[in-house]
PDB file of C-alpha atoms in Angstrom:
ATOM      1  CA  MET A   1      12.845   4.630 -12.356  1.00 36.00           C
ATOM      2  CA  THR A   2       9.909   5.300 -14.659  1.00 41.00           C
ATOM      3  CA  PRO A   3       6.518   3.629 -14.182  1.00 45.00           C
ATOM      4  CA  VAL A   4       5.846   0.544 -16.276  1.00 52.00           C
ATOM      5  CA  SER A   5       2.181   1.072 -17.133  1.00 50.00           C
ATOM      6  CA  GLY A   6       2.842   0.243 -20.786  1.00 53.00           C
ATOM      7  CA  GLN A   7       4.074  -3.289 -20.082  1.00 84.00           C
ATOM      8  CA  ARG A   8       0.879  -5.335 -20.198  1.00 89.00           C
ATOM      9  CA  GLU A   9       2.512  -8.584 -19.107  1.00 92.00           C
ATOM     10  CA  LEU A  10       3.066  -7.189 -15.608  1.00 97.00           C
ATOM     11  CA  TYR A  11      -0.688  -6.752 -14.970  1.00 98.00           C
ATOM     12  CA  PHE A  12      -2.731  -9.799 -14.027  1.00 98.00           C
ATOM     13  CA  ALA A  13      -6.020  -8.502 -15.443  1.00 98.00           C
ATOM     14  CA  ASN A  14      -4.436  -7.700 -18.817  1.00 97.00           C
ATOM     15  CA  LEU A  15      -3.694 -11.369 -19.455  1.00 97.00           C
ATOM     16  CA  SER A  16      -5.933 -13.818 -21.289  1.00 97.00           C
ATOM     17  CA  TYR A  17      -6.869 -17.026 -19.500  1.00 98.00           C
ATOM     18  CA  PRO A  18      -4.389 -19.149 -21.563  1.00 98.00           C
ATOM     19  CA  GLU A  19      -1.662 -16.729 -20.502  1.00 97.00           C
ATOM     20  CA  VAL A  20      -2.704 -17.147 -16.873  1.00 98.00           C
ATOM     21  CA  GLU A  21      -2.609 -20.925 -17.292  1.00 98.00           C
ATOM     22  CA  ARG A  22       0.897 -20.744 -18.738  1.00 97.00           C
ATOM     23  CA  ALA A  23       1.994 -18.550 -15.840  1.00 97.00           C
ATOM     24  CA  LEU A  24       0.738 -21.153 -13.375  1.00 97.00           C
ATOM     25  CA  ASP A  25       2.569 -23.949 -15.181  1.00 97.00           C
ATOM     26  CA  SER A  26       5.813 -22.024 -15.636  1.00 97.00           C
ATOM     27  CA  SER A  27       9.024 -22.779 -13.731  1.00 96.00           C
ATOM     28  CA  ARG A  28       8.916 -19.140 -12.585  1.00 97.00           C
ATOM     29  CA  GLU A  29       6.788 -18.887  -9.431  1.00 97.00           C
ATOM     30  CA  PRO A  30       3.977 -16.309  -9.891  1.00 98.00           C
ATOM     31  CA  VAL A  31       3.811 -13.663  -7.172  1.00 98.00           C
ATOM     32  CA  LEU A  32       0.657 -11.555  -7.176  1.00 98.00           C
ATOM     33  CA  LEU A  33       0.911  -7.999  -5.838  1.00 98.00           C
ATOM     34  CA  LEU A  34      -2.369  -6.569  -4.510  1.00 98.00           C
ATOM     35  CA  PRO A  35      -2.304  -2.751  -4.121  1.00 98.00           C
ATOM     36  CA  VAL A  36      -4.580  -1.505  -1.337  1.00 98.00           C
ATOM     37  CA  GLY A  37      -5.447   2.072  -0.442  1.00 98.00           C
ATOM     38  CA  ALA A  38      -8.381   4.288   0.400  1.00 98.00           C
ATOM     39  CA  THR A  39     -10.443   7.082  -1.129  1.00 98.00           C
ATOM     40  CA  GLU A  40     -10.247   9.984   1.317  1.00 98.00           C
ATOM     41  CA  PRO A  41      -9.032  13.589   1.640  1.00 98.00           C
ATOM     42  CA  HIS A  42      -5.284  14.234   1.641  1.00 98.00           C
ATOM     43  CA  GLY A  43      -5.115  17.951   2.283  1.00 98.00           C
ATOM     44  CA  PRO A  44      -6.282  20.686  -0.101  1.00 98.00           C
ATOM     45  CA  HIS A  45      -3.455  19.920  -2.534  1.00 98.00           C
ATOM     46  CA  ALA A  46      -3.484  16.145  -3.118  1.00 98.00           C
ATOM     47  CA  PRO A  47      -5.937  13.633  -4.631  1.00 98.00           C
ATOM     48  CA  LEU A  48      -8.353  11.443  -2.721  1.00 98.00           C
ATOM     49  CA  SER A  49      -6.658   8.438  -4.325  1.00 98.00           C
ATOM     50  CA  ALA A  50      -3.240   9.160  -2.777  1.00 98.00           C
ATOM     51  CA  ASP A  51      -2.888   5.900  -0.822  1.00 98.00           C
ATOM     52  CA  ALA A  52      -3.801   3.668  -3.748  1.00 98.00           C
ATOM     53  CA  ILE A  53      -1.514   5.639  -6.083  1.00 98.00           C
ATOM     54  CA  ILE A  54       1.436   5.056  -3.750  1.00 98.00           C
ATOM     55  CA  SER A  55       0.635   1.342  -3.440  1.00 98.00           C
ATOM     56  CA  ILE A  56       0.378   0.991  -7.228  1.00 98.00           C
ATOM     57  CA  GLY A  57       3.641   2.893  -7.650  1.00 98.00           C
ATOM     58  CA  MET A  58       5.382   0.488  -5.290  1.00 98.00           C
ATOM     59  CA  CYS A  59       3.990  -2.522  -7.151  1.00 98.00           C
ATOM     60  CA  GLU A  60       4.958  -1.183 -10.573  1.00 98.00           C
ATOM     61  CA  ARG A  61       8.499  -0.365  -9.538  1.00 98.00           C
ATOM     62  CA  ALA A  62       8.993  -3.707  -7.785  1.00 98.00           C
ATOM     63  CA  ALA A  63       7.572  -5.579 -10.786  1.00 98.00           C
ATOM     64  CA  ALA A  64       9.946  -3.691 -13.102  1.00 97.00           C
ATOM     65  CA  VAL A  65      12.921  -4.785 -10.993  1.00 97.00           C
ATOM     66  CA  LEU A  66      11.721  -8.407 -10.852  1.00 97.00           C
ATOM     67  CA  GLN A  67      10.332  -8.834 -14.374  1.00 96.00           C
ATOM     68  CA  ASP A  68      13.341 -10.842 -15.617  1.00 95.00           C
ATOM     69  CA  ASP A  69      13.941 -12.789 -12.410  1.00 97.00           C
ATOM     70  CA  PRO A  70      14.427 -16.475 -13.298  1.00 97.00           C
ATOM     71  CA  ALA A  71      12.790 -17.748 -10.106  1.00 96.00           C
ATOM     72  CA  LEU A  72       9.593 -15.710  -9.966  1.00 98.00           C
ATOM     73  CA  ARG A  73       7.142 -13.724 -12.075  1.00 98.00           C
ATOM     74  CA  PRO A  74       5.505 -10.633 -10.580  1.00 98.00           C
ATOM     75  CA  LEU A  75       1.915  -9.829 -11.566  1.00 98.00           C
ATOM     76  CA  ILE A  76       0.043  -6.753 -10.361  1.00 98.00           C
ATOM     77  CA  LEU A  77      -3.603  -7.313  -9.421  1.00 98.00           C
ATOM     78  CA  PRO A  78      -6.303  -4.646  -9.859  1.00 98.00           C
ATOM     79  CA  PRO A  79      -6.175  -2.368  -6.800  1.00 98.00           C
ATOM     80  CA  VAL A  80      -8.565  -2.224  -3.867  1.00 98.00           C
ATOM     81  CA  PRO A  81      -9.230   1.552  -3.718  1.00 98.00           C
ATOM     82  CA  TYR A  82     -11.542   1.639  -0.664  1.00 98.00           C
ATOM     83  CA  GLY A  83     -10.706   1.208   2.993  1.00 98.00           C
ATOM     84  CA  VAL A  84     -11.864   1.757   6.561  1.00 98.00           C
ATOM     85  CA  THR A  85     -11.909   5.563   6.597  1.00 97.00           C
ATOM     86  CA  ARG A  86     -13.539   7.062   9.664  1.00 97.00           C
ATOM     87  CA  TYR A  87     -10.910   9.623  10.643  1.00 97.00           C
ATOM     88  CA  ALA A  88     -11.484  11.707   7.498  1.00 97.00           C
ATOM     89  CA  ALA A  89     -15.289  11.521   7.614  1.00 97.00           C
ATOM     90  CA  ALA A  90     -15.669  15.239   8.367  1.00 97.00           C
ATOM     91  CA  PHE A  91     -14.301  16.162   4.931  1.00 98.00           C
ATOM     92  CA  PRO A  92     -16.009  15.826   1.534  1.00 98.00           C
ATOM     93  CA  GLY A  93     -14.816  12.890  -0.544  1.00 98.00           C
ATOM     94  CA  ALA A  94     -14.154  10.300   2.161  1.00 98.00           C
ATOM     95  CA  VAL A  95     -15.539   6.931   1.002  1.00 98.00           C
ATOM     96  CA  HIS A  96     -15.723   4.547   3.955  1.00 98.00           C
ATOM     97  CA  VAL A  97     -16.249   0.793   3.961  1.00 98.00           C
ATOM     98  CA  ASN A  98     -16.797  -1.162   7.152  1.00 98.00           C
ATOM     99  CA  GLU A  99     -14.295  -3.651   8.521  1.00 98.00           C
ATOM    100  CA  GLY A 100     -16.500  -6.541   7.449  1.00 98.00           C
ATOM    101  CA  THR A 101     -16.608  -5.291   3.875  1.00 98.00           C
ATOM    102  CA  LEU A 102     -12.841  -4.856   3.599  1.00 98.00           C
ATOM    103  CA  TYR A 103     -12.286  -8.226   5.283  1.00 98.00           C
ATOM    104  CA  ALA A 104     -14.633  -9.963   2.841  1.00 98.00           C
ATOM    105  CA  ILE A 105     -12.970  -8.372  -0.209  1.00 98.00           C
ATOM    106  CA  ILE A 106      -9.464  -9.386   0.861  1.00 98.00           C
ATOM    107  CA  VAL A 107     -10.497 -12.885   1.937  1.00 98.00           C
ATOM    108  CA  ASP A 108     -12.595 -13.566  -1.160  1.00 98.00           C
ATOM    109  CA  VAL A 109     -10.001 -12.255  -3.625  1.00 98.00           C
ATOM    110  CA  CYS A 110      -7.113 -14.116  -2.016  1.00 98.00           C
ATOM    111  CA  THR A 111      -9.113 -17.319  -1.556  1.00 98.00           C
ATOM    112  CA  SER A 112     -10.255 -17.287  -5.181  1.00 98.00           C
ATOM    113  CA  LEU A 113      -6.649 -16.938  -6.325  1.00 98.00           C
ATOM    114  CA  ALA A 114      -5.359 -19.561  -3.895  1.00 97.00           C
ATOM    115  CA  GLU A 115      -7.937 -22.061  -5.174  1.00 97.00           C
ATOM    116  CA  GLN A 116      -6.451 -21.563  -8.654  1.00 97.00           C
ATOM    117  CA  ARG A 117      -2.977 -22.553  -7.348  1.00 96.00           C
ATOM    118  CA  PHE A 118      -1.609 -19.043  -6.892  1.00 97.00           C
ATOM    119  CA  ARG A 119       0.375 -19.709  -3.742  1.00 95.00           C
ATOM    120  CA  ASN A 120       2.115 -16.356  -3.242  1.00 97.00           C
ATOM    121  CA  ILE A 121       0.173 -13.101  -2.793  1.00 98.00           C
ATOM    122  CA  VAL A 122       1.549  -9.875  -1.329  1.00 98.00           C
ATOM    123  CA  ILE A 123      -0.777  -7.170  -0.011  1.00 98.00           C
ATOM    124  CA  VAL A 124       0.751  -3.721  -0.573  1.00 98.00           C
ATOM    125  CA  ASN A 125      -1.027  -1.177   1.625  1.00 98.00           C
ATOM    126  CA  ASN A 126      -0.449   2.534   2.253  1.00 97.00           C
ATOM    127  CA  HIS A 127      -3.542   3.465   4.262  1.00 97.00           C
ATOM    128  CA  PHE A 128      -2.696   3.343   7.965  1.00 94.00           C
ATOM    129  CA  GLU A 129      -5.971   3.912   9.820  1.00 95.00           C
ATOM    130  CA  PRO A 130      -5.817   1.481  12.765  1.00 94.00           C
ATOM    131  CA  ALA A 131      -8.989  -0.472  12.013  1.00 96.00           C
ATOM    132  CA  HIS A 132      -7.981  -0.757   8.351  1.00 96.00           C
ATOM    133  CA  VAL A 133      -4.531  -2.188   9.111  1.00 95.00           C
ATOM    134  CA  GLY A 134      -5.925  -4.500  11.775  1.00 95.00           C
ATOM    135  CA  THR A 135      -8.568  -5.813   9.389  1.00 97.00           C
ATOM    136  CA  LEU A 136      -5.911  -6.623   6.774  1.00 97.00           C
ATOM    137  CA  HIS A 137      -3.976  -8.642   9.345  1.00 96.00           C
ATOM    138  CA  ARG A 138      -7.078 -10.556  10.379  1.00 97.00           C
ATOM    139  CA  ALA A 139      -7.935 -11.321   6.753  1.00 97.00           C
ATOM    140  CA  ILE A 140      -4.394 -12.568   6.112  1.00 96.00           C
ATOM    141  CA  ASP A 141      -4.616 -14.816   9.193  1.00 95.00           C
ATOM    142  CA  ASP A 142      -7.838 -16.394   7.998  1.00 97.00           C
ATOM    143  CA  VAL A 143      -6.817 -16.858   4.354  1.00 97.00           C
ATOM    144  CA  HIS A 144      -3.612 -18.573   5.420  1.00 94.00           C
ATOM    145  CA  GLU A 145      -5.505 -20.787   7.845  1.00 94.00           C
ATOM    146  CA  SER A 146      -8.149 -21.845   5.305  1.00 96.00           C
ATOM    147  CA  THR A 147      -6.030 -22.189   2.165  1.00 96.00           C
ATOM    148  CA  ARG A 148      -2.388 -22.481   3.356  1.00 90.00           C
ATOM    149  CA  ALA A 149      -1.500 -19.881   0.721  1.00 93.00           C
ATOM    150  CA  ARG A 150       1.411 -17.618   1.634  1.00 94.00           C
ATOM    151  CA  ILE A 151       0.163 -14.049   2.027  1.00 96.00           C
ATOM    152  CA  GLY A 152       2.935 -11.478   2.346  1.00 96.00           C
ATOM    153  CA  TYR A 153       2.469  -8.104   4.002  1.00 97.00           C
ATOM    154  CA  LEU A 154       4.833  -5.192   4.557  1.00 96.00           C
ATOM    155  CA  ASP A 155       3.526  -3.401   7.670  1.00 94.00           C
ATOM    156  CA  LEU A 156       4.941   0.111   7.586  1.00 93.00           C
ATOM    157  CA  THR A 157       3.549   0.795  11.070  1.00 90.00           C
ATOM    158  CA  ARG A 158       6.310  -1.377  12.543  1.00 91.00           C
ATOM    159  CA  GLN A 159       9.186   0.594  14.070  1.00 89.00           C
ATOM    160  CA  GLU A 160      11.885  -1.357  12.235  1.00 92.00           C
ATOM    161  CA  ARG A 161      10.219  -0.491   8.920  1.00 93.00           C
ATOM    162  CA  ALA A 162       9.736   3.177   9.845  1.00 91.00           C
ATOM    163  CA  ARG A 163      13.415   3.489  10.813  1.00 93.00           C
ATOM    164  CA  ARG A 164      14.330   2.856   7.178  1.00 96.00           C
ATOM    165  CA  LEU A 165      12.060   5.661   5.992  1.00 95.00           C
ATOM    166  CA  THR A 166      12.209   9.445   6.301  1.00 94.00           C
ATOM    167  CA  PRO A 167      12.304  11.627   9.441  1.00 92.00           C
ATOM    168  CA  GLU A 168       8.820  12.973   8.712  1.00 91.00           C
ATOM    169  CA  PHE A 169       7.444   9.422   8.505  1.00 93.00           C
ATOM    170  CA  GLN A 170       9.156   8.529  11.768  1.00 92.00           C
ATOM    171  CA  ARG A 171       7.553  11.585  13.384  1.00 90.00           C
ATOM    172  CA  GLY A 172       4.135  10.216  12.495  1.00 87.00           C
ATOM    173  CA  GLU A 173       3.331  13.056  10.099  1.00 83.00           C
ATOM    174  CA  SER A 174       2.545  10.884   7.058  1.00 82.00           C
ATOM    175  CA  ARG A 175      -0.767  12.516   6.179  1.00 92.00           C
ATOM    176  CA  ALA A 176      -0.396  14.374   2.880  1.00 96.00           C
ATOM    177  CA  ASP A 177       2.904  15.692   4.269  1.00 96.00           C
ATOM    178  CA  LYS A 178       6.340  15.966   2.666  1.00 97.00           C
ATOM    179  CA  TYR A 179       6.578  12.143   2.644  1.00 97.00           C
ATOM    180  CA  GLU A 180       3.284  11.353   0.906  1.00 97.00           C
ATOM    181  CA  THR A 181       3.249  14.441  -1.304  1.00 98.00           C
ATOM    182  CA  SER A 182       6.764  13.698  -2.554  1.00 98.00           C
ATOM    183  CA  LEU A 183       5.690  10.169  -3.478  1.00 98.00           C
ATOM    184  CA  LEU A 184       2.734  11.597  -5.384  1.00 98.00           C
ATOM    185  CA  LEU A 185       4.941  14.124  -7.179  1.00 98.00           C
ATOM    186  CA  ALA A 186       7.165  11.246  -8.273  1.00 98.00           C
ATOM    187  CA  GLU A 187       4.228   9.112  -9.438  1.00 98.00           C
ATOM    188  CA  ARG A 188       1.401  11.448 -10.547  1.00 98.00           C
ATOM    189  CA  PRO A 189       2.621  15.069 -10.451  1.00 98.00           C
ATOM    190  CA  GLU A 190      -0.325  16.282 -12.533  1.00 98.00           C
ATOM    191  CA  LEU A 191      -2.643  15.463  -9.606  1.00 98.00           C
ATOM    192  CA  ILE A 192      -0.876  17.775  -7.144  1.00 98.00           C
ATOM    193  CA  ASP A 193      -1.927  21.417  -6.817  1.00 98.00           C
ATOM    194  CA  GLN A 194       1.637  22.649  -6.369  1.00 98.00           C
ATOM    195  CA  ALA A 195       0.684  26.314  -5.940  1.00 98.00           C
ATOM    196  CA  THR A 196      -1.502  25.400  -2.951  1.00 98.00           C
ATOM    197  CA  MET A 197       1.080  22.896  -1.692  1.00 98.00           C
ATOM    198  CA  ARG A 198       3.814  25.549  -1.486  1.00 98.00           C
ATOM    199  CA  GLU A 199       1.614  27.847   0.598  1.00 98.00           C
ATOM    200  CA  LEU A 200       0.570  25.319   3.242  1.00 98.00           C
ATOM    201  CA  PRO A 201       1.944  25.999   6.740  1.00 97.00           C
ATOM    202  CA  ALA A 202       3.493  23.177   8.748  1.00 96.00           C
ATOM    203  CA  VAL A 203       1.178  21.194  11.028  1.00 96.00           C
ATOM    204  CA  PRO A 204       3.598  19.341  13.357  1.00 95.00           C
ATOM    205  CA  ILE A 205       1.246  16.682  14.713  1.00 95.00           C
ATOM    206  CA  ASN A 206       2.169  13.063  15.405  1.00 94.00           C
ATOM    207  CA  LEU A 207      -0.902  11.184  14.196  1.00 91.00           C
ATOM    208  CA  ALA A 208       0.013   7.876  15.833  1.00 87.00           C
ATOM    209  CA  ALA A 209       0.519   9.538  19.212  1.00 91.00           C
ATOM    210  CA  SER A 210      -2.766  11.418  18.883  1.00 93.00           C
ATOM    211  CA  ILE A 211      -4.640   8.252  17.955  1.00 91.00           C
ATOM    212  CA  ALA A 212      -3.139   6.514  20.984  1.00 88.00           C
ATOM    213  CA  THR A 213      -4.810   9.111  23.246  1.00 92.00           C
ATOM    214  CA  GLY A 214      -8.218   8.014  21.968  1.00 90.00           C
ATOM    215  CA  LYS A 215      -8.946  10.789  19.476  1.00 93.00           C
ATOM    216  CA  SER A 216     -11.014   9.418  16.635  1.00 90.00           C
ATOM    217  CA  ASP A 217     -11.162  12.010  13.839  1.00 95.00           C
ATOM    218  CA  PHE A 218      -8.920  14.510  12.109  1.00 96.00           C
ATOM    219  CA  PRO A 219     -10.591  17.693  13.453  1.00 95.00           C
ATOM    220  CA  SER A 220     -10.164  16.588  17.088  1.00 96.00           C
ATOM    221  CA  ILE A 221      -6.515  15.738  16.363  1.00 96.00           C
ATOM    222  CA  GLY A 222      -5.953  19.220  14.907  1.00 96.00           C
ATOM    223  CA  LEU A 223      -5.872  18.422  11.193  1.00 96.00           C
ATOM    224  CA  GLU A 224      -8.194  21.241  10.153  1.00 96.00           C
ATOM    225  CA  ARG A 225      -7.366  20.778   6.458  1.00 97.00           C
ATOM    226  CA  ALA A 226      -6.807  17.003   6.454  1.00 97.00           C
ATOM    227  CA  TYR A 227      -3.009  17.103   6.397  1.00 97.00           C
ATOM    228  CA  ALA A 228      -0.113  17.013   8.861  1.00 96.00           C
ATOM    229  CA  GLY A 229       3.576  17.809   8.559  1.00 95.00           C
ATOM    230  CA  SER A 230       5.111  20.088   5.916  1.00 96.00           C
ATOM    231  CA  PRO A 231       3.908  19.328   2.386  1.00 97.00           C
ATOM    232  CA  ALA A 232       5.451  22.583   1.083  1.00 98.00           C
ATOM    233  CA  GLY A 233       8.890  20.935   1.069  1.00 96.00           C
ATOM    234  CA  ALA A 234       7.871  17.974  -1.089  1.00 98.00           C
ATOM    235  CA  THR A 235       9.760  17.186  -4.300  1.00 98.00           C
ATOM    236  CA  ALA A 236       9.607  14.460  -6.922  1.00 98.00           C
ATOM    237  CA  GLU A 237      13.281  13.681  -6.278  1.00 98.00           C
ATOM    238  CA  HIS A 238      12.566  13.057  -2.597  1.00 98.00           C
ATOM    239  CA  GLY A 239       9.650  10.887  -3.648  1.00 98.00           C
ATOM    240  CA  GLU A 240      11.835   8.707  -5.852  1.00 98.00           C
ATOM    241  CA  GLU A 241      14.278   8.252  -2.970  1.00 98.00           C
ATOM    242  CA  ILE A 242      11.414   7.117  -0.735  1.00 98.00           C
ATOM    243  CA  PHE A 243      10.094   4.782  -3.438  1.00 98.00           C
ATOM    244  CA  GLY A 244      13.568   3.258  -3.616  1.00 98.00           C
ATOM    245  CA  THR A 245      13.411   2.317   0.061  1.00 98.00           C
ATOM    246  CA  LEU A 246       9.797   1.126  -0.077  1.00 98.00           C
ATOM    247  CA  VAL A 247      10.485  -1.034  -3.136  1.00 98.00           C
ATOM    248  CA  ALA A 248      13.604  -2.535  -1.565  1.00 98.00           C
ATOM    249  CA  MET A 249      11.539  -3.614   1.462  1.00 97.00           C
ATOM    250  CA  LEU A 250       8.753  -4.945  -0.766  1.00 98.00           C
ATOM    251  CA  ILE A 251      11.196  -7.013  -2.817  1.00 98.00           C
ATOM    252  CA  GLU A 252      12.631  -8.451   0.402  1.00 97.00           C
ATOM    253  CA  VAL A 253       9.110  -9.610   1.327  1.00 97.00           C
ATOM    254  CA  VAL A 254       8.569 -11.106  -2.141  1.00 97.00           C
ATOM    255  CA  ARG A 255      11.841 -13.027  -2.101  1.00 97.00           C
ATOM    256  CA  GLU A 256      11.248 -14.313   1.408  1.00 95.00           C
ATOM    257  CA  LEU A 257       7.803 -15.544   0.385  1.00 95.00           C
ATOM    258  CA  VAL A 258       9.056 -17.373  -2.720  1.00 94.00           C
ATOM    259  CA  ALA A 259      11.888 -18.936  -0.704  1.00 94.00           C
ATOM    260  CA  GLY A 260       9.266 -20.549   1.528  1.00 92.00           C
ATOM    261  CA  GLY A 261       9.436 -18.080   4.395  1.00 88.00           C
ATOM    262  CA  ASP A 262       6.620 -16.184   6.040  1.00 85.00           C
ATOM    263  CA  GLY A 263       7.054 -12.955   4.071  1.00 89.00           C
ATOM    264  CA  ARG A 264       4.647 -11.232   6.395  1.00 89.00           C
ATOM    265  CA  ASP A 265       5.265  -8.637   9.105  1.00 86.00           C
ATOM    266  CA  GLU A 266       3.565  -9.100  12.431  1.00 80.00           C
ATOM    267  CA  PRO A 267       1.252  -6.209  13.344  1.00 77.00           C
ATOM    268  CA  GLY A 268       3.005  -2.966  14.234  1.00 71.00           C
ATOM    269  CA  LEU A 269       1.210  -0.123  16.004  1.00 63.00           C
ATOM    270  CA  PHE A 270      -2.197  -1.536  15.152  1.00 56.00           C
ATOM    271  CA  GLY A 271      -3.152  -5.137  15.898  1.00 53.00           C
ATOM    272  CA  ARG A 272      -5.879  -7.316  14.512  1.00 43.00           C
ATOM    273  CA  VAL A 273      -9.523  -6.259  14.852  1.00 39.00           C
TER     274      VAL A 273
END
């Protein structure tokens, strides 16, 4: 499936305020997709914006599938490109925001939208640092409590979600590895240094297991070049296959939310902070 960046009606911020008003009053329930990522190193071959690019790619593909759905209307919000990013701090380019900052952004954005009668918001995140994921869960808790809006969240750190993804993801190697690099090749191939990618040796390290031992940065974990796994084997075709699975799970969350369900995964490996 090709990206849908040329279809302005799928992007919330491209609309005029009368168009937003008509969307609110339509028989099709608006569902707002909020891409979340981070700005941090992803190996010597991939862009700092990798996580946000993957989140945006998921949102665009899901919106393309749902754009003619009679029951709902997907709208993609401007992304949140910064996250809690301590593990990559030893490398140039890591832009860290504290938990309180991320919490305030998510709560304020979602509350502002909920006060305008947008009842269904889905946070689409692909940055898995524990404090980042935990902060998103806490923000979702508090927005739901204060506004009663339905905030969906697909937590890819849950085992049942990971089982639907690739072997490298299940091994905990999703750090600029074959999994992430393939997604980037499918979405933004011009941002991948493929010559460098093909020369990178495998770094078979399970990040989640290493984090569980108390290690708190990439160098101490053994990620000397800010990647794990085997990025050399990445392909755009593999990336599109992964996007297919990610989008299917995201659409399940969207439909559950619109049907009146929770549409939100409980925390997986990383709880609330």
